[in-house]
PDB file of C-alpha atoms in Angstrom:
ATOM      1  CA  MET K   1       0.000   0.000   0.000  1.00  0.00           C
ATOM      2  CA  ARG K   2       1.525   3.359  -1.039  1.00  0.00           C
ATOM      3  CA  GLY K   3       0.471   6.884  -0.037  1.00  0.00           C
ATOM      4  CA  ASP K   4       1.224   9.886  -2.268  1.00  0.00           C
ATOM      5  CA  GLU K   5       0.390  13.535  -1.714  1.00  0.00           C
ATOM      6  CA  VAL K   6      -0.689  15.581  -4.693  1.00  0.00           C
ATOM      7  CA  GLU K   7      -1.530  19.283  -4.835  1.00  0.00           C
ATOM      8  CA  LEU K   8      -5.221  20.120  -5.083  1.00  0.00           C
ATOM      9  CA  TRP K   9      -5.989  22.274  -8.108  1.00  0.00           C
ATOM     10  CA  ALA K  10      -6.932  25.740  -7.041  1.00  0.00           C
ATOM     11  CA  GLY K  11     -10.279  26.683  -8.440  1.00  0.00           C
ATOM     12  CA  GLU K  12     -10.597  29.764  -6.337  1.00  0.00           C
ATOM     13  CA  GLY K  13     -10.436  33.286  -7.599  1.00  0.00           C
ATOM     14  CA  GLY K  14     -11.464  33.874 -11.151  1.00  0.00           C
ATOM     15  CA  GLY K  15      -9.739  35.343 -14.101  1.00  0.00           C
ATOM     16  CA  ALA K  16      -8.036  38.691 -14.310  1.00  0.00           C
ATOM     17  CA  SER K  17      -9.938  41.682 -12.985  1.00  0.00           C
ATOM     18  CA  GLY K  18     -10.575  44.683 -15.047  1.00  0.00           C
ATOM     19  CA  SER K  19      -7.735  47.226 -15.203  1.00  0.00           C
ATOM     20  CA  ASP K  20      -7.864  50.166 -12.877  1.00  0.00           C
ATOM     21  CA  GLY K  21      -6.914  52.775 -15.329  1.00  0.00           C
ATOM     22  CA  GLY K  22      -8.041  53.524 -18.799  1.00  0.00           C
ATOM     23  CA  VAL K  23      -6.875  55.755 -21.614  1.00  0.00           C
ATOM     24  CA  ALA K  24      -8.721  59.056 -21.822  1.00  0.00           C
ATOM     25  CA  GLY K  25     -11.850  58.813 -23.803  1.00  0.00           C
ATOM     26  CA  GLY K  26     -11.271  55.141 -24.408  1.00  0.00           C
ATOM     27  CA  PRO K  27     -12.706  51.947 -22.874  1.00  0.00           C
ATOM     28  CA  GLY K  28     -11.112  50.526 -19.759  1.00  0.00           C
ATOM     29  CA  SER K  29      -9.428  47.133 -20.169  1.00  0.00           C
ATOM     30  CA  ASP K  30     -11.939  44.258 -19.767  1.00  0.00           C
ATOM     31  CA  GLY K  31     -14.280  46.751 -18.144  1.00  0.00           C
ATOM     32  CA  ALA K  32     -17.527  48.230 -19.166  1.00  0.00           C
ATOM     33  CA  GLY K  33     -16.938  51.900 -18.137  1.00  0.00           C
ATOM     34  CA  ARG K  34     -15.358  54.665 -20.223  1.00  0.00           C
ATOM     35  CA  GLY K  35     -12.726  57.240 -19.301  1.00  0.00           C
ATOM     36  CA  GLY K  36     -13.551  60.595 -17.808  1.00  0.00           C
ATOM     37  CA  SER K  37     -14.306  63.636 -19.883  1.00  0.00           C
ATOM     38  CA  GLY K  38     -11.995  66.350 -21.047  1.00  0.00           C
ATOM     39  CA  GLY K  39      -8.273  66.157 -20.415  1.00  0.00           C
ATOM     40  CA  ASP K  40      -5.479  64.083 -21.642  1.00  0.00           C
ATOM     41  CA  THR K  41      -5.990  61.355 -19.092  1.00  0.00           C
ATOM     42  CA  GLY K  42      -9.055  59.760 -17.617  1.00  0.00           C
ATOM     43  CA  ASP K  43      -9.934  57.652 -14.659  1.00  0.00           C
ATOM     44  CA  GLY K  44     -12.345  55.239 -16.329  1.00  0.00           C
ATOM     45  CA  SER K  45     -11.906  52.158 -14.243  1.00  0.00           C
ATOM     46  CA  GLY K  46     -13.220  48.919 -15.689  1.00  0.00           C
ATOM     47  CA  ALA K  47     -16.352  47.663 -14.017  1.00  0.00           C
ATOM     48  CA  GLY K  48     -16.593  44.204 -15.542  1.00  0.00           C
ATOM     49  CA  ALA K  49     -15.373  41.112 -13.738  1.00  0.00           C
ATOM     50  CA  GLY K  50     -12.843  38.822 -15.364  1.00  0.00           C
ATOM     51  CA  SER K  51     -13.718  35.376 -16.512  1.00  0.00           C
ATOM     52  CA  GLY K  52     -14.030  32.703 -13.751  1.00  0.00           C
ATOM     53  CA  GLY K  53     -11.702  29.762 -13.231  1.00  0.00           C
ATOM     54  CA  ALA K  54     -12.413  26.238 -14.390  1.00  0.00           C
ATOM     55  CA  GLY K  55     -13.309  25.037 -10.851  1.00  0.00           C
ATOM     56  CA  ALA K  56     -11.788  22.223  -8.712  1.00  0.00           C
ATOM     57  CA  PRO K  57     -11.521  18.772 -10.297  1.00  0.00           C
ATOM     58  CA  ALA K  58     -13.384  15.753  -8.921  1.00  0.00           C
ATOM     59  CA  VAL K  59     -11.586  14.089  -5.998  1.00  0.00           C
ATOM     60  CA  PRO K  60     -10.651  10.440  -6.762  1.00  0.00           C
ATOM     61  CA  ASP K  61     -12.210   7.790  -4.535  1.00  0.00           C
ATOM     62  CA  ASN K  62      -8.832   6.783  -3.121  1.00  0.00           C
ATOM     63  CA  CYS K  63      -7.934  10.345  -2.020  1.00  0.00           C
ATOM     64  CA  VAL K  64      -8.752  12.480   0.999  1.00  0.00           C
ATOM     65  CA  ALA K  65      -8.041  16.142   1.701  1.00  0.00           C
ATOM     66  CA  GLY K  66      -4.825  16.894   3.537  1.00  0.00           C
ATOM     67  CA  ARG K  67      -4.627  18.898   6.754  1.00  0.00           C
ATOM     68  CA  ASP K  68      -3.922  22.134   4.902  1.00  0.00           C
ATOM     69  CA  GLY K  69      -7.156  21.786   2.969  1.00  0.00           C
ATOM     70  CA  ARG K  70      -5.380  21.991  -0.369  1.00  0.00           C
ATOM     71  CA  ALA K  71      -3.211  18.900  -0.704  1.00  0.00           C
ATOM     72  CA  LEU K  72      -4.729  15.495  -1.400  1.00  0.00           C
ATOM     73  CA  VAL K  73      -3.451  12.300   0.182  1.00  0.00           C
ATOM     74  CA  CYS K  74      -3.995   9.447  -2.272  1.00  0.00           C
ATOM     75  CA  VAL K  75      -3.446   5.777  -1.486  1.00  0.00           C
ATOM     76  CA  ASP K  76      -3.009   3.064  -4.086  1.00  0.00           C
ATOM     77  CA  TYR K  77      -4.459  -0.218  -2.769  1.00  0.00           C
ATOM     78  CA  GLU K  78      -2.917  -3.323  -4.224  1.00  0.00           C
ATOM     79  CA  ALA K  79      -5.036  -6.467  -3.838  1.00  0.00           C
ATOM     80  CA  PRO K  80      -3.135  -9.278  -2.059  1.00  0.00           C
ATOM     81  CA  ASP K  81      -2.208 -12.421  -3.934  1.00  0.00           C
ATOM     82  CA  PRO K  82      -4.318 -15.318  -2.557  1.00  0.00           C
ATOM     83  CA  ALA K  83      -1.321 -17.627  -2.968  1.00  0.00           C
ATOM     84  CA  GLU K  84       0.538 -15.569  -0.350  1.00  0.00           C
ATOM     85  CA  LEU K  85      -2.231 -15.644   2.269  1.00  0.00           C
ATOM     86  CA  THR K  86      -1.980 -17.727   5.443  1.00  0.00           C
ATOM     87  CA  VAL K  87      -5.412 -18.967   6.512  1.00  0.00           C
ATOM     88  CA  GLU K  88      -6.215 -19.824  10.132  1.00  0.00           C
ATOM     89  CA  LEU K  89      -9.218 -21.542  11.684  1.00  0.00           C
ATOM     90  CA  SER K  90     -10.449 -18.184  12.981  1.00  0.00           C
ATOM     91  CA  ASP K  91     -10.707 -16.998   9.361  1.00  0.00           C
ATOM     92  CA  LEU K  92     -13.380 -19.574   8.520  1.00  0.00           C
ATOM     93  CA  VAL K  93     -16.215 -17.142   9.137  1.00  0.00           C
ATOM     94  CA  GLY K  94     -19.344 -18.509   7.486  1.00  0.00           C
ATOM     95  CA  PHE K  95     -17.943 -22.045   7.193  1.00  0.00           C
ATOM     96  CA  ARG K  96     -19.197 -24.622   9.703  1.00  0.00           C
ATOM     97  CA  PRO K  97     -18.616 -28.398   9.631  1.00  0.00           C
ATOM     98  CA  GLN K  98     -21.634 -30.664   9.793  1.00  0.00           C
ATOM     99  CA  PRO K  99     -22.539 -32.265  13.138  1.00  0.00           C
ATOM    100  CA  PRO K 100     -22.193 -36.052  13.491  1.00  0.00           C
ATOM    101  CA  VAL K 101     -25.055 -38.528  13.373  1.00  0.00           C
ATOM    102  CA  ALA K 102     -25.049 -40.551  16.589  1.00  0.00           C
ATOM    103  CA  ALA K 103     -26.946 -43.456  18.128  1.00  0.00           C
ATOM    104  CA  MET K 104     -27.030 -45.366  21.394  1.00  0.00           C
ATOM    105  CA  GLU K 105     -27.437 -49.093  22.104  1.00  0.00           C
ATOM    106  CA  PRO K 106     -29.745 -50.043  23.729  1.00  0.00           C
ATOM    107  CA  ASN K 107     -31.783 -47.182  22.272  1.00  0.00           C
ATOM    108  CA  GLY K 108     -32.281 -44.569  24.984  1.00  0.00           C
ATOM    109  CA  TRP K 109     -31.698 -46.767  28.015  1.00  0.00           C
ATOM    110  CA  GLY K 110     -29.040 -48.802  29.772  1.00  0.00           C
ATOM    111  CA  VAL K 111     -28.177 -50.737  32.894  1.00  0.00           C
ATOM    112  CA  ALA K 112     -25.895 -49.307  35.564  1.00  0.00           C
ATOM    113  CA  GLY K 113     -22.593 -51.158  35.578  1.00  0.00           C
ATOM    114  CA  LEU K 114     -23.072 -52.579  32.067  1.00  0.00           C
ATOM    115  CA  GLU K 115     -21.742 -51.228  28.801  1.00  0.00           C
ATOM    116  CA  THR K 116     -23.798 -48.851  26.696  1.00  0.00           C
ATOM    117  CA  ASN K 117     -22.651 -48.774  23.090  1.00  0.00           C
ATOM    118  CA  LEU K 118     -22.389 -45.382  21.394  1.00  0.00           C
ATOM    119  CA  VAL K 119     -21.931 -44.986  17.652  1.00  0.00           C
ATOM    120  CA  SER K 120     -21.187 -41.788  15.753  1.00  0.00           C
ATOM    121  CA  SER K 121     -20.511 -41.053  12.091  1.00  0.00           C
ATOM    122  CA  ALA K 122     -19.379 -38.047  10.054  1.00  0.00           C
ATOM    123  CA  GLY K 123     -18.158 -37.700   6.484  1.00  0.00           C
ATOM    124  CA  THR K 124     -15.880 -35.489   4.422  1.00  0.00           C
ATOM    125  CA  HIS K 125     -17.754 -32.556   2.926  1.00  0.00           C
ATOM    126  CA  GLU K 126     -17.015 -29.277   1.146  1.00  0.00           C
ATOM    127  CA  GLN K 127     -18.512 -25.805   1.312  1.00  0.00           C
ATOM    128  CA  SER K 128     -18.146 -22.790  -0.988  1.00  0.00           C
ATOM    129  CA  GLY K 129     -18.064 -19.163   0.087  1.00  0.00           C
ATOM    130  CA  SER K 130     -15.926 -16.086   0.620  1.00  0.00           C
ATOM    131  CA  LEU K 131     -12.631 -16.550   2.463  1.00  0.00           C
ATOM    132  CA  LEU K 132     -10.616 -13.426   3.288  1.00  0.00           C
ATOM    133  CA  GLY K 133     -12.510 -11.636   0.528  1.00  0.00           C
ATOM    134  CA  PHE K 134     -11.845 -14.234  -2.183  1.00  0.00           C
ATOM    135  CA  PRO K 135     -14.092 -16.996  -3.578  1.00  0.00           C
ATOM    136  CA  ALA K 136     -12.930 -20.262  -2.043  1.00  0.00           C
ATOM    137  CA  GLU K 137     -13.819 -23.820  -1.092  1.00  0.00           C
ATOM    138  CA  VAL K 138     -13.320 -25.314   2.355  1.00  0.00           C
ATOM    139  CA  ARG K 139     -13.171 -29.061   2.950  1.00  0.00           C
ATOM    140  CA  PHE K 140     -13.811 -30.660   6.336  1.00  0.00           C
ATOM    141  CA  VAL K 141     -12.325 -34.106   6.995  1.00  0.00           C
ATOM    142  CA  PRO K 142     -13.311 -36.054  10.156  1.00  0.00           C
ATOM    143  CA  VAL K 143     -10.262 -37.150  12.141  1.00  0.00           C
ATOM    144  CA  GLY K 144     -11.835 -38.218  15.420  1.00  0.00           C
ATOM    145  CA  TYR K 145     -14.816 -38.260  17.741  1.00  0.00           C
ATOM    146  CA  ALA K 146     -15.527 -37.158  21.286  1.00  0.00           C
ATOM    147  CA  TRP K 147     -18.188 -38.056  23.817  1.00  0.00           C
ATOM    148  CA  ASP K 148     -19.443 -36.259  26.897  1.00  0.00           C
ATOM    149  CA  TYR K 149     -21.461 -38.851  28.797  1.00  0.00           C
ATOM    150  CA  GLY K 150     -23.139 -36.408  31.145  1.00  0.00           C
ATOM    151  CA  ASP K 151     -21.871 -38.225  34.256  1.00  0.00           C
ATOM    152  CA  GLY K 152     -18.614 -36.297  34.513  1.00  0.00           C
ATOM    153  CA  GLU K 153     -16.691 -38.583  32.170  1.00  0.00           C
ATOM    154  CA  THR K 154     -15.580 -37.919  28.594  1.00  0.00           C
ATOM    155  CA  ARG K 155     -13.747 -39.808  25.875  1.00  0.00           C
ATOM    156  CA  ARG K 156     -12.014 -39.021  22.595  1.00  0.00           C
ATOM    157  CA  SER K 157     -11.636 -41.694  19.944  1.00  0.00           C
ATOM    158  CA  GLY K 158     -10.164 -41.996  16.481  1.00  0.00           C
ATOM    159  CA  THR K 159     -13.199 -43.972  15.348  1.00  0.00           C
ATOM    160  CA  GLY K 160     -16.934 -43.470  15.516  1.00  0.00           C
ATOM    161  CA  GLY K 161     -17.512 -47.060  16.561  1.00  0.00           C
ATOM    162  CA  ALA K 162     -19.911 -49.701  15.235  1.00  0.00           C
ATOM    163  CA  ARG K 163     -23.080 -51.418  16.349  1.00  0.00           C
ATOM    164  CA  TRP K 164     -22.940 -54.692  18.263  1.00  0.00           C
ATOM    165  CA  ALA K 165     -24.485 -56.590  15.359  1.00  0.00           C
ATOM    166  CA  GLU K 166     -21.853 -55.250  12.959  1.00  0.00           C
ATOM    167  CA  LEU K 167     -19.149 -56.390  15.371  1.00  0.00           C
ATOM    168  CA  SER K 168     -20.850 -59.780  15.940  1.00  0.00           C
ATOM    169  CA  LEU K 169     -20.976 -59.072  19.658  1.00  0.00           C
ATOM    170  CA  PRO K 170     -23.774 -59.721  22.179  1.00  0.00           C
ATOM    171  CA  GLU K 171     -25.550 -56.810  23.852  1.00  0.00           C
ATOM    172  CA  PHE K 172     -23.761 -54.996  26.671  1.00  0.00           C
ATOM    173  CA  SER K 173     -20.352 -55.998  25.283  1.00  0.00           C
ATOM    174  CA  ALA K 174     -17.493 -53.521  25.612  1.00  0.00           C
ATOM    175  CA  THR K 175     -16.440 -51.748  22.409  1.00  0.00           C
ATOM    176  CA  SER K 176     -13.970 -49.002  21.560  1.00  0.00           C
ATOM    177  CA  THR K 177     -16.745 -46.438  22.002  1.00  0.00           C
ATOM    178  CA  SER K 178     -18.914 -47.983  24.746  1.00  0.00           C
ATOM    179  CA  HIS K 179     -19.364 -46.577  28.243  1.00  0.00           C
ATOM    180  CA  ALA K 180     -20.542 -48.058  31.549  1.00  0.00           C
ATOM    181  CA  PHE K 181     -22.555 -45.750  33.792  1.00  0.00           C
ATOM    182  CA  HIS K 182     -21.805 -46.494  37.438  1.00  0.00           C
ATOM    183  CA  ASN K 183     -25.045 -45.099  38.806  1.00  0.00           C
ATOM    184  CA  ALA K 184     -28.671 -45.092  37.780  1.00  0.00           C
ATOM    185  CA  GLY K 185     -30.171 -41.838  36.567  1.00  0.00           C
ATOM    186  CA  ASN K 186     -31.062 -39.769  33.552  1.00  0.00           C
ATOM    187  CA  PHE K 187     -28.106 -38.504  31.568  1.00  0.00           C
ATOM    188  CA  THR K 188     -27.571 -36.362  28.487  1.00  0.00           C
ATOM    189  CA  ILE K 189     -24.857 -37.669  26.165  1.00  0.00           C
ATOM    190  CA  THR K 190     -23.278 -35.200  23.729  1.00  0.00           C
ATOM    191  CA  PRO K 191     -21.490 -36.588  20.642  1.00  0.00           C
ATOM    192  CA  THR K 192     -18.898 -34.481  18.815  1.00  0.00           C
ATOM    193  CA  ALA K 193     -17.068 -34.885  15.515  1.00  0.00           C
ATOM    194  CA  VAL K 194     -13.501 -33.577  15.264  1.00  0.00           C
ATOM    195  CA  TYR K 195     -12.489 -32.211  11.864  1.00  0.00           C
ATOM    196  CA  ARG K 196      -9.409 -30.924  10.154  1.00  0.00           C
ATOM    197  CA  ALA K 197      -9.978 -28.195   7.565  1.00  0.00           C
ATOM    198  CA  GLU K 198      -8.492 -27.598   4.130  1.00  0.00           C
ATOM    199  CA  TYR K 199      -9.066 -24.738   1.706  1.00  0.00           C
ATOM    200  CA  ARG K 200      -8.357 -23.680  -1.830  1.00  0.00           C
ATOM    201  CA  PHE K 201      -8.847 -20.508  -3.818  1.00  0.00           C
ATOM    202  CA  ALA K 202      -9.813 -20.618  -7.508  1.00  0.00           C
ATOM    203  CA  GLY K 203      -7.179 -22.384  -9.585  1.00  0.00           C
ATOM    204  CA  MET K 204      -5.157 -23.467  -6.546  1.00  0.00           C
ATOM    205  CA  THR K 205      -4.524 -26.812  -4.866  1.00  0.00           C
ATOM    206  CA  TRP K 206      -5.883 -27.783  -1.455  1.00  0.00           C
ATOM    207  CA  ARG K 207      -3.992 -26.455   1.564  1.00  0.00           C
ATOM    208  CA  ARG K 208      -4.340 -27.667   5.125  1.00  0.00           C
ATOM    209  CA  ILE K 209      -5.159 -25.332   8.015  1.00  0.00           C
ATOM    210  CA  GLU K 210      -3.368 -25.969  11.292  1.00  0.00           C
ATOM    211  CA  GLY K 211      -5.519 -27.272  14.151  1.00  0.00           C
ATOM    212  CA  THR K 212      -8.888 -29.020  14.392  1.00  0.00           C
ATOM    213  CA  LEU K 213     -12.533 -28.011  14.726  1.00  0.00           C
ATOM    214  CA  ASP K 214     -15.205 -29.626  16.920  1.00  0.00           C
ATOM    215  CA  SER K 215     -18.813 -29.917  15.798  1.00  0.00           C
ATOM    216  CA  ALA K 216     -21.307 -31.099  18.411  1.00  0.00           C
ATOM    217  CA  GLY K 217     -24.233 -33.293  17.406  1.00  0.00           C
ATOM    218  CA  THR K 218     -27.740 -33.661  18.795  1.00  0.00           C
ATOM    219  CA  PRO K 219     -27.652 -34.700  22.485  1.00  0.00           C
ATOM    220  CA  ILE K 220     -28.911 -38.189  23.378  1.00  0.00           C
ATOM    221  CA  ALA K 221     -31.133 -38.750  26.417  1.00  0.00           C
ATOM    222  CA  ALA K 222     -30.132 -41.893  28.313  1.00  0.00           C
ATOM    223  CA  ALA K 223     -32.185 -43.470  31.096  1.00  0.00           C
ATOM    224  CA  ILE K 224     -29.879 -45.721  33.131  1.00  0.00           C
ATOM    225  CA  ARG K 225     -31.523 -48.131  35.567  1.00  0.00           C
ATOM    226  CA  GLN K 226     -30.367 -50.593  38.186  1.00  0.00           C
ATOM    227  CA  ALA K 227     -30.441 -54.263  37.175  1.00  0.00           C
ATOM    228  CA  GLY K 228     -33.107 -56.464  38.819  1.00  0.00           C
ATOM    229  CA  THR K 229     -34.453 -59.986  38.586  1.00  0.00           C
ATOM    230  CA  VAL K 230     -37.859 -60.387  36.989  1.00  0.00           C
ATOM    231  CA  VAL K 231     -39.946 -63.316  35.760  1.00  0.00           C
ATOM    232  CA  VAL K 232     -40.481 -63.272  32.004  1.00  0.00           C
ATOM    233  CA  THR K 233     -42.631 -65.328  29.660  1.00  0.00           C
ATOM    234  CA  GLY K 234     -39.996 -65.818  27.005  1.00  0.00           C
ATOM    235  CA  GLU K 235     -36.320 -65.497  26.192  1.00  0.00           C
ATOM    236  CA  CYS K 236     -35.650 -61.760  25.956  1.00  0.00           C
ATOM    237  CA  GLY K 237     -32.696 -62.309  23.647  1.00  0.00           C
ATOM    238  CA  VAL K 238     -35.085 -63.868  21.128  1.00  0.00           C
ATOM    239  CA  VAL K 239     -38.400 -62.115  21.804  1.00  0.00           C
ATOM    240  CA  ARG K 240     -37.666 -58.590  23.035  1.00  0.00           C
ATOM    241  CA  THR K 241     -41.393 -57.812  23.351  1.00  0.00           C
ATOM    242  CA  ALA K 242     -42.116 -60.672  25.738  1.00  0.00           C
ATOM    243  CA  PRO K 243     -43.744 -59.537  29.039  1.00  0.00           C
ATOM    244  CA  GLY K 244     -41.076 -58.570  31.524  1.00  0.00           C
ATOM    245  CA  CYS K 245     -38.404 -57.862  28.930  1.00  0.00           C
TER     246      CYS K 245
END
């Protein structure tokens, strides 16, 4: 950015005024009056005003008046080269990664002391918009997951986990993303996807931004109950709707 001072054109004061003196009996210079009568000399001052100046020129948009009221301070703004910009996570105004899709097994309930399986998923996605004043694309890539179980415990994992059936495991089995609540109660579980971000301006390759972003998903309500012995009419593992199950 460069600042230059230029002199404001003076549009004040008009052209030359009429001459003060005239030749006897003759017209005054530029004026409308004539000389006095009689003698060899006359006073005949010109009464007409001289022609006006051309006026001040228009002030360019990149200029402002100087302190003296006459000089202009003009600044030439040179647009930055996008290739030279360093983008940070705080610059991603208007870009937000998608929240994860999460589920709980068993659905909405659990048994104190037994494992509750939690599964979360998120995918790579791109968004278009303005980044630092330039058209750009931002890509979010999931690199991990986090869980706040609502009982004071949290966990971060490199995987979103999988359902028991997909893992060929029986219910209440421990998995890489399961959690055992120690006490009965109602808890709110908050799933979070952890993303890294990449960006590119038009005609450029993808560049990675340092750091990660968290995007919280919809909280899950979990009712955890104490285990008890009940009489049932069928095998709950086979018929989940049997009385007592």
